[in-house]
Amino acid sequence: IYPCKSCVDYIPSMYEYFNAVLINERDEEGNYLELGKEFILVPNDHFNNLPVNISLSDVQVPTNMYNKDPAIVNGVYWSESLNKVFVDNFDRDPSLIWQYFGSAKGFFRQYPGIKWEPDENGVIAFDCRNRKWYIQAATSPKDVVILVDVSGSMKGLRLTIAKQTVSSILDTLGDDDFFNIIAYNEELHYVEPCLNGTLVQADRANKEHFREHLDKLFAKGIGMLDIALNEAFNTLNEFNHTGQGSICSQAIMLITDGAVDTYDTIFAKYNWPDRKVRIFTYLIGREAAFADNLKWMACANKGFFTQISTLADVQENVMEYLHVLSRPKVIDQEHDVVWTEAYIDSTLADDQGLVLMTTVAMPVFSKQNETRSKGILLGVVGTDVPVKELLKTIPKYKLGIHGYAFAITNNGYILTHPELRPLALQVMSDFNSILAENKYLWDG
C-alpha cells in the first residue's frame, strides 16, 4: 500500500462521502440520508459472502465524533485517492483481504466498502487509533510512568475522569511499550504494590490487571507532586539502565486538577538540558487556576498540555500525545513496517472454520514542505494477511520430513505455528501468555 503524498485544503462545498453506517439508509420520506447515498453491496465469496463493494471504499467515524467536522471531511476528501490504490492492489493480488487507512483525526477508510452496524445502543465504539497496528506503526516504543493525583480535591467526578483518562492512555499502549501507574497524595501508592520501582510490558493481560486496580483508588489528603515526580524520574532512569524496556522514548503522564509550582528544580536535576523524558500534563476539571504551571511543565519538557472537563472529552484529549511522540519518526521519514501477532477475524471463515490473520501496517506522513518540519502524522495504512498465506512462502523442501516452520514476533507472540488453531480468543491469549512467560525463563 502506498500512502498519498499530499493533503488538500480546498473541499467542494457540496462534498459528501460514503459513511459506512449511513450508506443505503433512507428517511421516512424515502430519501437517502445525508452521507447515506446509494452504495452498491454484493455478496463476495472471497469475503465470506459478506456484501461488499470492490470498486469503492467507505468511511467509518466513531460515534463520539461529529462526522461533518471540517478536519474529518478534509481528511476523507484527500484520502479518496486511496480508492484507486486499493483497487489496483486487489487486482494485482487477489489474495488480499481488507485494506484500510486509519486517520490521525479518527476516521477509518476501509476497502472493500462494507456497511457497519451500531450496537443495541446505537453506538460504534471502534476507534482505529486504539488498535495495535495503528499504535505500533504510529509511534516508537516507549517507557511511560503515569502519575495520578488522588489528593482530597480530586474527589467525585474529577477522580472518575482521572481514572478514565488513565484507562484511555492504557488503550494507546502496545506490546512494544512498558509502563507503571503511581497514585500520589502526601504519599506514593503504586497501583500494583508488587511492582514498585519498575515497569511492565503493556500487553493485554497487564493492562487489564492494572485497570482492575484503578477501582481501588480513592481521594484524600494533600497532593505532593514533587515526591511523585522524583519517583517517576528515578523509576525511568533505573529501568533504562537495566537494559530492559523500549530503550527508546520515555514519558511521564501527569493527571491532576492543579499544580502549585512549576517544579523546575526537579526538571533541572533529572531532565535538562537533554529533555529525554517528555512530560504530558492533563488538567482535570473546568477550573484553570493552575493551568499555566501545567502548561509550562509540558512545554519545558517537549510534551503537551490538555484540559479534560468531562468524560466525553477524555478520548480525544488523550490521543493528542500520540501526535507529539510521532513527530521524530515523521521528521526523519521513518516508514517502518510492523506486523501484529496472530488474531481471529470474526468476519471471515474458510472450510476449516475461523481464519487466523496478521496485520501489516506503516505510517503515513505529510510530505508538503510547509508541514514536513512540523512532523505531521496523517495516519496509518494497513492490510490484513491470512496466516496461511505466509505459510505458502515457506519452501517445504528445505524443512525435511519431520521439520516444520514457525514464527514469533519481536515480543514473543506466536505468528505462525502448526499447532496454533483459532479455537477461541481466550485459548490463543493463554497460549501466547505461556510462551511469553517461557521467553523470560529462556532469557534468564
XYZ file of C-alpha atoms in Angstrom:
444
model
C 0.000 0.000 0.000
C 1.447 3.359 -0.993
C 0.381 6.420 1.024
C -0.890 9.521 -0.719
C 1.707 12.270 -0.997
C -0.201 15.420 -0.183
C -3.168 16.927 1.585
C -5.573 19.435 0.098
C -7.220 22.276 1.945
C -9.935 23.007 -0.597
C -13.120 20.968 -0.374
C -16.092 21.387 -2.737
C -18.975 22.966 -0.815
C -21.373 20.125 -1.682
C -18.888 17.334 -0.978
C -20.296 14.203 0.664
C -18.625 10.893 1.385
C -19.881 7.357 1.916
C -20.376 6.953 5.661
C -20.173 3.223 6.479
C -23.051 3.456 8.981
C -25.386 5.629 6.907
C -24.988 4.147 3.410
C -28.253 2.990 1.839
C -30.262 4.427 4.752
C -33.407 6.440 3.968
C -35.596 8.830 5.917
C -39.347 8.487 6.394
C -39.981 10.103 3.024
C -37.780 7.587 1.215
C -34.880 9.967 0.593
C -31.313 8.926 1.253
C -29.873 10.324 4.480
C -27.066 12.837 4.350
C -23.822 10.868 3.861
C -26.040 7.860 3.209
C -26.171 7.751 -0.578
C -26.783 4.565 -2.530
C -23.805 2.266 -2.150
C -23.943 -0.985 -4.112
C -23.128 -4.031 -1.979
C -22.789 -7.519 -3.475
C -22.010 -10.762 -1.592
C -18.466 -11.863 -2.374
C -17.024 -15.364 -1.862
C -13.566 -14.023 -1.083
C -15.003 -12.070 1.838
C -17.057 -14.916 3.320
C -20.096 -13.884 1.251
C -20.298 -10.563 3.055
C -21.980 -7.814 0.970
C -19.100 -5.577 -0.142
C -18.258 -3.059 -2.846
C -14.959 -3.999 -4.524
C -14.934 -0.758 -6.534
C -15.026 1.676 -3.620
C -14.003 2.133 -0.004
C -16.211 3.765 2.616
C -15.538 5.608 5.856
C -16.332 4.809 9.495
C -16.357 7.623 12.059
C -16.562 6.821 15.805
C -19.917 7.680 17.367
C -18.343 10.195 19.754
C -17.043 12.267 16.820
C -19.002 14.635 14.551
C -18.983 13.085 11.087
C -19.160 16.520 9.394
C -16.301 18.015 11.388
C -14.145 20.042 8.940
C -10.981 18.160 9.937
C -12.729 14.840 9.318
C -14.243 15.910 5.999
C -10.925 17.361 4.803
C -9.102 14.107 5.583
C -11.814 11.988 3.996
C -11.677 14.146 0.873
C -7.950 13.884 0.191
C -7.818 10.216 1.223
C -10.258 9.343 -1.573
C -7.183 8.990 -3.774
C -6.552 5.719 -1.929
C -9.568 4.165 -3.684
C -7.546 3.589 -6.848
C -4.585 2.290 -4.833
C -6.776 -0.222 -3.004
C -8.449 -1.441 -6.191
C -5.139 -1.749 -8.062
C -3.619 -3.691 -5.144
C -6.538 -6.114 -5.164
C -6.294 -6.556 -8.941
C -2.578 -7.361 -8.664
C -3.002 -9.675 -5.677
C -6.496 -11.210 -5.339
C -5.440 -12.956 -2.107
C -5.570 -9.596 -0.286
C -8.315 -9.198 2.310
C -9.132 -5.883 3.984
C -7.102 -2.782 3.130
C -7.514 0.391 5.150
C -6.289 3.793 6.234
C -6.650 4.868 9.860
C -6.519 8.650 10.133
C -4.854 10.546 12.971
C -8.132 12.501 13.081
C -10.047 9.328 13.964
C -11.837 8.249 10.765
C -11.253 4.825 9.221
C -11.309 4.266 5.441
C -11.868 0.607 4.570
C -11.699 -1.352 1.310
C -13.745 -3.053 0.106
C -16.594 -0.863 1.262
C -18.949 -2.547 3.723
C -21.838 -1.439 5.901
C -21.213 -1.047 9.619
C -23.986 -1.761 12.109
C -24.133 0.021 15.508
C -24.701 -1.957 18.698
C -28.038 -2.111 20.530
C -27.369 1.365 21.938
C -26.735 2.861 18.526
C -23.010 3.176 19.246
C -19.904 2.217 17.290
C -17.024 2.379 19.754
C -14.340 1.299 17.263
C -11.535 3.856 17.036
C -8.708 2.864 14.707
C -6.206 4.833 16.785
C -6.581 2.346 19.649
C -5.772 -0.689 17.530
C -2.438 -2.442 17.895
C -1.478 -1.996 14.251
C -2.019 1.772 14.491
C -0.165 2.233 17.768
C 2.847 0.170 16.701
C 3.158 1.926 13.343
C 2.473 5.488 14.524
C 4.877 5.746 17.436
C 8.231 4.432 18.564
C 8.366 2.069 21.559
C 8.091 3.982 24.814
C 8.509 3.698 28.573
C 5.737 5.508 30.434
C 5.076 6.381 34.086
C 1.518 7.563 34.742
C 1.103 9.809 37.799
C -2.434 10.166 39.168
C -3.345 12.817 41.722
C -5.527 11.266 44.475
C -5.488 14.199 46.888
C -8.721 15.363 48.538
C -9.517 17.917 45.825
C -9.887 15.051 43.317
C -12.977 13.588 44.974
C -16.106 12.769 42.992
C -16.309 13.385 39.253
C -12.696 14.510 38.984
C -11.406 11.162 40.196
C -13.802 9.364 37.845
C -12.487 11.401 34.901
C -8.902 10.771 36.040
C -9.448 7.001 36.124
C -11.000 7.091 32.657
C -8.039 9.134 31.422
C -5.625 6.508 32.734
C -7.678 3.773 31.089
C -7.618 5.632 27.765
C -3.857 6.065 27.995
C -3.540 2.307 28.540
C -5.584 1.802 25.359
C -2.895 3.658 23.413
C -0.050 1.449 24.684
C 1.027 -1.634 22.766
C 3.250 -4.653 23.261
C 6.384 -2.624 22.444
C 5.697 -0.286 25.377
C 6.385 -0.519 29.129
C 4.533 1.304 31.901
C 3.582 1.698 35.542
C 0.945 3.740 37.388
C 1.634 5.682 40.573
C -1.106 7.425 42.575
C 0.034 10.176 44.903
C -1.164 12.442 47.712
C 1.219 13.061 50.623
C 2.441 9.525 49.967
C 3.094 7.355 46.908
C 0.749 4.492 46.109
C 1.737 2.108 43.312
C -1.472 0.864 41.743
C 0.097 -2.588 41.777
C 2.137 -2.706 45.034
C 4.119 -5.742 43.877
C 5.689 -3.726 41.061
C 7.309 -0.830 42.919
C 10.125 0.921 41.086
C 9.883 -0.942 37.805
C 7.896 -1.055 34.547
C 5.926 -3.870 32.950
C 5.132 -4.701 29.345
C 1.897 -3.166 28.109
C 0.369 -6.423 26.930
C -3.345 -7.087 27.229
C -3.128 -9.085 30.467
C -1.051 -6.446 32.282
C -3.252 -3.572 31.164
C -6.409 -5.349 32.326
C -4.771 -6.168 35.645
C -3.937 -2.505 36.269
C -7.433 -1.408 35.202
C -8.927 -3.618 37.886
C -6.712 -1.959 40.486
C -7.760 1.544 39.395
C -11.136 0.972 41.030
C -9.405 0.783 44.423
C -8.158 4.386 44.228
C -9.868 6.972 46.430
C -9.107 10.633 47.080
C -7.869 12.080 50.361
C -5.076 14.183 51.800
C -2.705 16.669 50.170
C -1.076 16.249 46.752
C 2.749 16.212 46.968
C 3.686 16.309 43.294
C 7.392 16.807 43.944
C 7.621 13.371 45.592
C 5.772 11.776 42.655
C 7.962 13.428 40.016
C 11.146 12.324 41.797
C 9.859 8.750 41.922
C 8.844 8.785 38.248
C 12.222 10.055 37.048
C 14.109 7.588 39.245
C 11.967 4.696 38.027
C 12.530 5.556 34.363
C 16.246 6.081 34.891
C 16.809 2.843 36.808
C 14.677 0.796 34.436
C 16.551 2.215 31.455
C 19.882 1.222 32.982
C 18.770 -2.405 33.303
C 18.711 -2.663 29.501
C 15.071 -3.677 29.590
C 12.101 -1.774 28.249
C 11.754 0.001 24.955
C 15.217 1.652 25.055
C 13.634 4.461 23.101
C 11.154 7.210 24.076
C 10.353 7.970 27.720
C 7.386 9.900 29.077
C 5.654 10.925 32.291
C 1.872 11.358 32.098
C 0.629 13.665 34.855
C -3.102 13.604 35.646
C -4.130 16.222 38.210
C -6.514 19.080 38.969
C -3.659 21.517 39.539
C -0.031 22.187 40.404
C 1.054 24.943 42.797
C 4.593 25.109 41.392
C 6.497 24.534 38.138
C 8.998 22.188 39.860
C 11.808 23.451 37.644
C 14.447 22.327 40.175
C 13.332 18.710 39.705
C 13.412 19.015 35.918
C 16.835 20.672 36.097
C 18.107 17.748 38.186
C 16.717 14.901 36.077
C 15.771 16.112 32.614
C 17.627 19.208 31.478
C 19.294 20.060 29.175
C 18.731 16.853 27.166
C 14.999 16.597 27.981
C 14.955 12.886 27.215
C 11.726 12.407 29.201
C 8.662 14.116 27.754
C 6.061 15.450 30.191
C 2.377 15.269 29.233
C 0.002 17.084 31.572
C -3.753 16.516 31.841
C -5.660 19.138 33.831
C -8.845 17.572 35.235
C -11.883 19.809 35.767
C -13.155 23.133 34.468
C -11.049 25.386 36.698
C -7.970 26.907 35.083
C -6.265 28.407 38.146
C -3.199 26.158 37.852
C -3.257 25.685 34.091
C -0.244 27.930 33.497
C 2.024 25.806 35.709
C 0.980 22.599 33.947
C 1.393 24.205 30.518
C 4.875 25.345 31.475
C 5.877 21.856 32.660
C 4.729 20.283 29.400
C 6.281 22.898 27.119
C 9.576 22.957 29.024
C 9.875 19.177 28.637
C 8.864 18.636 24.989
C 5.392 17.396 25.922
C 1.789 18.528 25.597
C -0.847 20.096 27.849
C -4.578 19.479 27.637
C -7.595 20.102 29.850
C -10.285 17.462 30.384
C -13.553 18.761 31.825
C -15.971 15.899 31.143
C -15.874 12.166 30.476
C -16.791 12.880 26.853
C -13.542 14.864 26.469
C -11.255 12.077 27.582
C -10.527 10.033 24.475
C -9.806 12.841 22.022
C -7.621 14.710 24.508
C -5.604 11.610 25.370
C -4.937 10.973 21.671
C -3.055 14.275 21.370
C 0.090 12.865 22.927
C 0.448 10.338 20.092
C 0.892 13.202 17.640
C 3.792 14.531 19.717
C 5.530 11.160 20.056
C 5.169 10.513 16.324
C 6.961 13.735 15.331
C 10.557 12.408 15.405
C 9.524 9.469 13.253
C 7.701 11.775 10.841
C 10.535 14.298 10.586
C 13.044 11.502 9.954
C 10.617 9.952 7.422
C 10.867 6.508 9.027
C 8.437 4.284 7.137
C 8.809 1.314 9.448
C 6.661 -1.683 8.567
C 5.117 -3.502 11.543
C 3.450 -6.906 11.872
C 0.977 -7.759 14.600
C 0.543 -11.047 16.429
C -1.922 -13.550 15.017
C -5.583 -12.920 15.796
C -9.015 -14.147 14.746
C -11.015 -12.220 12.160
C -14.590 -12.935 13.236
C -15.991 -11.723 9.880
C -14.156 -14.303 7.777
C -14.033 -18.097 7.689
C -12.952 -20.888 5.360
C -13.553 -24.634 5.107
C -11.604 -25.179 8.333
C -13.527 -22.512 10.261
C -12.368 -19.143 11.589
C -9.327 -17.589 9.920
C -6.125 -16.573 11.683
C -4.864 -13.192 10.490
C -1.969 -10.811 10.979
C -1.854 -7.129 10.067
C 0.998 -5.386 8.282
C 0.970 -1.599 8.651
C 3.096 1.523 8.107
C 2.771 5.217 8.981
C 1.668 7.906 6.509
C 3.352 11.310 6.674
C 2.632 14.667 5.120
C 5.304 15.429 2.517
C 4.380 19.040 1.924
C 7.388 21.290 2.583
C 5.469 23.533 4.976
C 4.409 20.582 7.150
C 7.405 18.254 6.967
C 9.423 20.163 9.563
C 6.446 20.109 11.956
C 6.254 16.327 11.860
C 2.593 15.820 10.949
C 1.373 12.225 11.021
C -1.591 11.732 8.704
C -2.385 8.217 9.864
C -1.518 4.578 9.255
C -2.217 2.297 6.287
C -2.582 -1.424 6.718
C -3.810 -4.661 5.265
C -4.820 -7.982 6.803
C -2.872 -11.070 5.756
C -4.166 -14.607 6.407
C -1.504 -16.591 8.251
C -1.940 -19.431 5.766
C -0.713 -17.104 3.015
C 2.540 -16.620 4.948
C 2.965 -20.380 5.242
C 2.773 -20.684 1.455
C 6.006 -18.704 1.158
C 7.964 -21.273 3.175
C 9.986 -23.681 0.965
C 8.836 -27.035 2.338
C 11.621 -28.941 0.601
C 14.105 -27.277 2.993
C 12.294 -28.428 6.129
C 12.867 -32.134 5.848
C 10.396 -34.946 6.528
C 9.750 -34.114 10.173
C 10.565 -30.424 10.074
C 8.119 -27.570 10.375
C 8.297 -23.790 10.344
C 7.052 -21.354 12.948
C 7.381 -17.618 13.536
C 7.141 -15.384 16.574
C 7.034 -11.596 16.809
C 9.705 -9.475 18.482
C 7.555 -9.584 21.636
C 7.437 -13.366 21.757
C 3.904 -13.774 20.408
C 3.124 -16.604 18.019
C 2.588 -15.553 14.427
C 2.545 -18.975 12.789
C 2.874 -22.483 14.227
C 1.459 -25.863 13.108
C -0.348 -26.265 16.443
C -1.829 -22.772 16.506
C -5.571 -23.032 15.932
C -8.306 -20.384 16.169
C -10.275 -22.327 18.789
C -11.148 -19.315 20.910
C -9.784 -15.913 21.787
C -9.051 -16.961 25.364
C -7.192 -20.085 24.287
C -4.999 -18.032 21.954
C -4.395 -15.480 24.692
C -3.391 -18.196 27.162
C -1.137 -19.836 24.558
C 0.686 -16.573 23.949
C 0.882 -15.824 27.683
C 2.565 -19.167 28.335
C 5.021 -18.511 25.523
C 5.793 -15.046 26.902
C 6.447 -16.474 30.375
C 8.757 -19.105 28.917
C 10.556 -16.414 26.935
C 11.552 -14.693 30.171
C 12.714 -18.021 31.593
C 14.811 -18.648 28.489
C 16.250 -15.119 28.630
C 17.035 -15.591 32.285
